[in-house]
PDB file of C-alpha atoms in Angstrom:
ATOM      1  CA  MET R   1      96.858 100.670 116.759  1.00 84.00           C
ATOM      2  CA  THR R   2      97.784  98.024 114.226  1.00 89.00           C
ATOM      3  CA  TYR R   3      96.683  94.436 114.798  1.00 94.00           C
ATOM      4  CA  VAL R   4      99.463  91.977 115.561  1.00 95.00           C
ATOM      5  CA  ALA R   5      98.522  88.378 116.369  1.00 95.00           C
ATOM      6  CA  SER R   6      99.362  87.052 119.820  1.00 96.00           C
ATOM      7  CA  PRO R   7     102.128  84.488 120.253  1.00 96.00           C
ATOM      8  CA  SER R   8     101.052  80.890 119.921  1.00 94.00           C
ATOM      9  CA  HIS R   9     104.324  79.421 121.226  1.00 94.00           C
ATOM     10  CA  SER R  10     106.036  79.871 124.561  1.00 94.00           C
ATOM     11  CA  ILE R  11     109.309  81.712 125.046  1.00 91.00           C
ATOM     12  CA  GLY R  12     112.200  79.455 124.097  1.00 88.00           C
ATOM     13  CA  ASP R  13     110.232  77.524 121.462  1.00 92.00           C
ATOM     14  CA  ILE R  14     112.040  77.609 118.121  1.00 90.00           C
ATOM     15  CA  ALA R  15     108.793  78.204 116.203  1.00 95.00           C
ATOM     16  CA  ARG R  16     108.109  81.411 118.158  1.00 95.00           C
ATOM     17  CA  ALA R  17     110.635  83.470 116.169  1.00 94.00           C
ATOM     18  CA  GLU R  18     109.119  82.395 112.841  1.00 94.00           C
ATOM     19  CA  ASP R  19     105.609  83.186 114.085  1.00 96.00           C
ATOM     20  CA  LEU R  20     106.747  86.635 115.178  1.00 96.00           C
ATOM     21  CA  LYS R  21     108.391  87.261 111.822  1.00 95.00           C
ATOM     22  CA  GLN R  22     105.164  86.378 109.979  1.00 95.00           C
ATOM     23  CA  CYS R  23     103.035  88.517 112.316  1.00 95.00           C
ATOM     24  CA  LEU R  24     105.333  91.506 111.897  1.00 96.00           C
ATOM     25  CA  GLU R  25     105.479  91.144 108.098  1.00 95.00           C
ATOM     26  CA  THR R  26     101.683  91.152 107.883  1.00 94.00           C
ATOM     27  CA  ALA R  27     101.327  94.117 110.216  1.00 95.00           C
ATOM     28  CA  ARG R  28     104.104  96.039 108.430  1.00 94.00           C
ATOM     29  CA  LYS R  29     102.432  95.533 105.051  1.00 94.00           C
ATOM     30  CA  HIS R  30      99.169  96.853 106.473  1.00 93.00           C
ATOM     31  CA  LEU R  31     100.921  99.884 107.981  1.00 92.00           C
ATOM     32  CA  ASN R  32     102.762 100.637 104.746  1.00 91.00           C
ATOM     33  CA  GLU R  33      99.490 100.577 102.817  1.00 92.00           C
ATOM     34  CA  THR R  34      97.370 102.568 105.266  1.00 92.00           C
ATOM     35  CA  SER R  35      99.629 104.884 107.251  1.00 91.00           C
ATOM     36  CA  ARG R  36     101.193 108.156 106.186  1.00 92.00           C
ATOM     37  CA  ALA R  37     103.401 108.208 109.265  1.00 93.00           C
ATOM     38  CA  SER R  38     107.175 108.238 108.980  1.00 93.00           C
ATOM     39  CA  ASP R  39     109.140 104.991 109.009  1.00 90.00           C
ATOM     40  CA  THR R  40     110.175 105.679 112.600  1.00 92.00           C
ATOM     41  CA  GLU R  41     106.583 106.263 113.693  1.00 94.00           C
ATOM     42  CA  ARG R  42     105.388 103.121 111.917  1.00 93.00           C
ATOM     43  CA  GLN R  43     108.159 101.084 113.540  1.00 93.00           C
ATOM     44  CA  HIS R  44     107.193 102.460 116.964  1.00 95.00           C
ATOM     45  CA  GLU R  45     103.553 101.536 116.332  1.00 95.00           C
ATOM     46  CA  LEU R  46     104.576  98.055 115.201  1.00 95.00           C
ATOM     47  CA  VAL R  47     106.592  97.488 118.387  1.00 96.00           C
ATOM     48  CA  SER R  48     103.804  98.854 120.595  1.00 96.00           C
ATOM     49  CA  SER R  49     101.172  96.715 118.905  1.00 96.00           C
ATOM     50  CA  ALA R  50     103.280  93.562 119.182  1.00 97.00           C
ATOM     51  CA  VAL R  51     104.012  94.158 122.869  1.00 97.00           C
ATOM     52  CA  ASP R  52     100.303  94.771 123.519  1.00 97.00           C
ATOM     53  CA  ALA R  53      99.601  91.448 121.790  1.00 97.00           C
ATOM     54  CA  GLY R  54     101.879  89.601 124.216  1.00 97.00           C
ATOM     55  CA  TRP R  55     105.259  89.543 122.493  1.00 97.00           C
ATOM     56  CA  GLU R  56     108.399  90.519 124.429  1.00 96.00           C
ATOM     57  CA  GLU R  57     109.751  93.937 123.432  1.00 97.00           C
ATOM     58  CA  ASP R  58     113.324  92.638 123.087  1.00 96.00           C
ATOM     59  CA  GLU R  59     112.315  89.878 120.695  1.00 96.00           C
ATOM     60  CA  VAL R  60     110.191  92.289 118.639  1.00 96.00           C
ATOM     61  CA  ARG R  61     113.010  94.821 118.312  1.00 95.00           C
ATOM     62  CA  ALA R  62     115.463  92.050 117.394  1.00 94.00           C
ATOM     63  CA  ALA R  63     113.088  90.703 114.734  1.00 94.00           C
ATOM     64  CA  ILE R  64     112.591  94.166 113.262  1.00 92.00           C
ATOM     65  CA  ALA R  65     116.329  94.847 113.275  1.00 91.00           C
ATOM     66  CA  SER R  66     117.054  91.580 111.478  1.00 88.00           C
ATOM     67  CA  ALA R  67     114.342  92.292 108.920  1.00 83.00           C
ATOM     68  CA  TYR R  68     115.959  95.631 108.083  1.00 74.00           C
ATOM     69  CA  ALA R  69     119.527  94.317 108.151  1.00 72.00           C
ATOM     70  CA  GLU R  70     121.272  94.294 104.820  1.00 57.00           C
ATOM     71  CA  PRO R  71     122.225  90.913 103.419  1.00 57.00           C
ATOM     72  CA  ALA R  72     125.875  89.959 103.695  1.00 55.00           C
ATOM     73  CA  HIS R  73     127.998  91.184 100.816  1.00 53.00           C
ATOM     74  CA  ASP R  74     129.087  88.248  98.690  1.00 53.00           C
ATOM     75  CA  GLU R  75     132.106  88.943  96.489  1.00 54.00           C
ATOM     76  CA  SER R  76     131.250  85.944  94.303  1.00 54.00           C
ATOM     77  CA  LEU R  77     128.115  87.754  93.103  1.00 53.00           C
ATOM     78  CA  LYS R  78     130.045  90.645  91.532  1.00 56.00           C
ATOM     79  CA  PRO R  79     129.074  91.321  87.930  1.00 54.00           C
ATOM     80  CA  THR R  80     131.723  89.967  85.591  1.00 53.00           C
ATOM     81  CA  LEU R  81     130.402  90.913  82.165  1.00 56.00           C
ATOM     82  CA  GLY R  82     133.402  91.801  80.000  1.00 54.00           C
ATOM     83  CA  VAL R  83     135.940  90.781  82.626  1.00 56.00           C
ATOM     84  CA  VAL R  84     138.475  88.266  81.416  1.00 58.00           C
ATOM     85  CA  PRO R  85     140.564  86.355  83.938  1.00 58.00           C
ATOM     86  CA  SER R  86     144.264  87.233  83.672  1.00 59.00           C
ATOM     87  CA  SER R  87     145.154  83.572  83.150  1.00 61.00           C
ATOM     88  CA  SER R  88     143.317  83.499  79.829  1.00 54.00           C
ATOM     89  CA  VAL R  89     145.013  86.539  78.281  1.00 54.00           C
TER      90      VAL R  89
END
């Protein structure tokens, strides 16, 4: 079982989500360095460890899902090297 720190804020406290994020990041780094398990197995262990530490399963799964979510696609960040706006032709 991987160590995950216990919550230091009560449910509903805004700081709780940030604490959980930090705890999961630390535990995930440790698992990635020490475990040869699959990603699915490591994620299951991370959830189990966090729940054993006192976190709510729903909040843990939501935090993990948001950590793996892809950033929003921003059209303004498209590469434009060599592209000339039609108004300047």
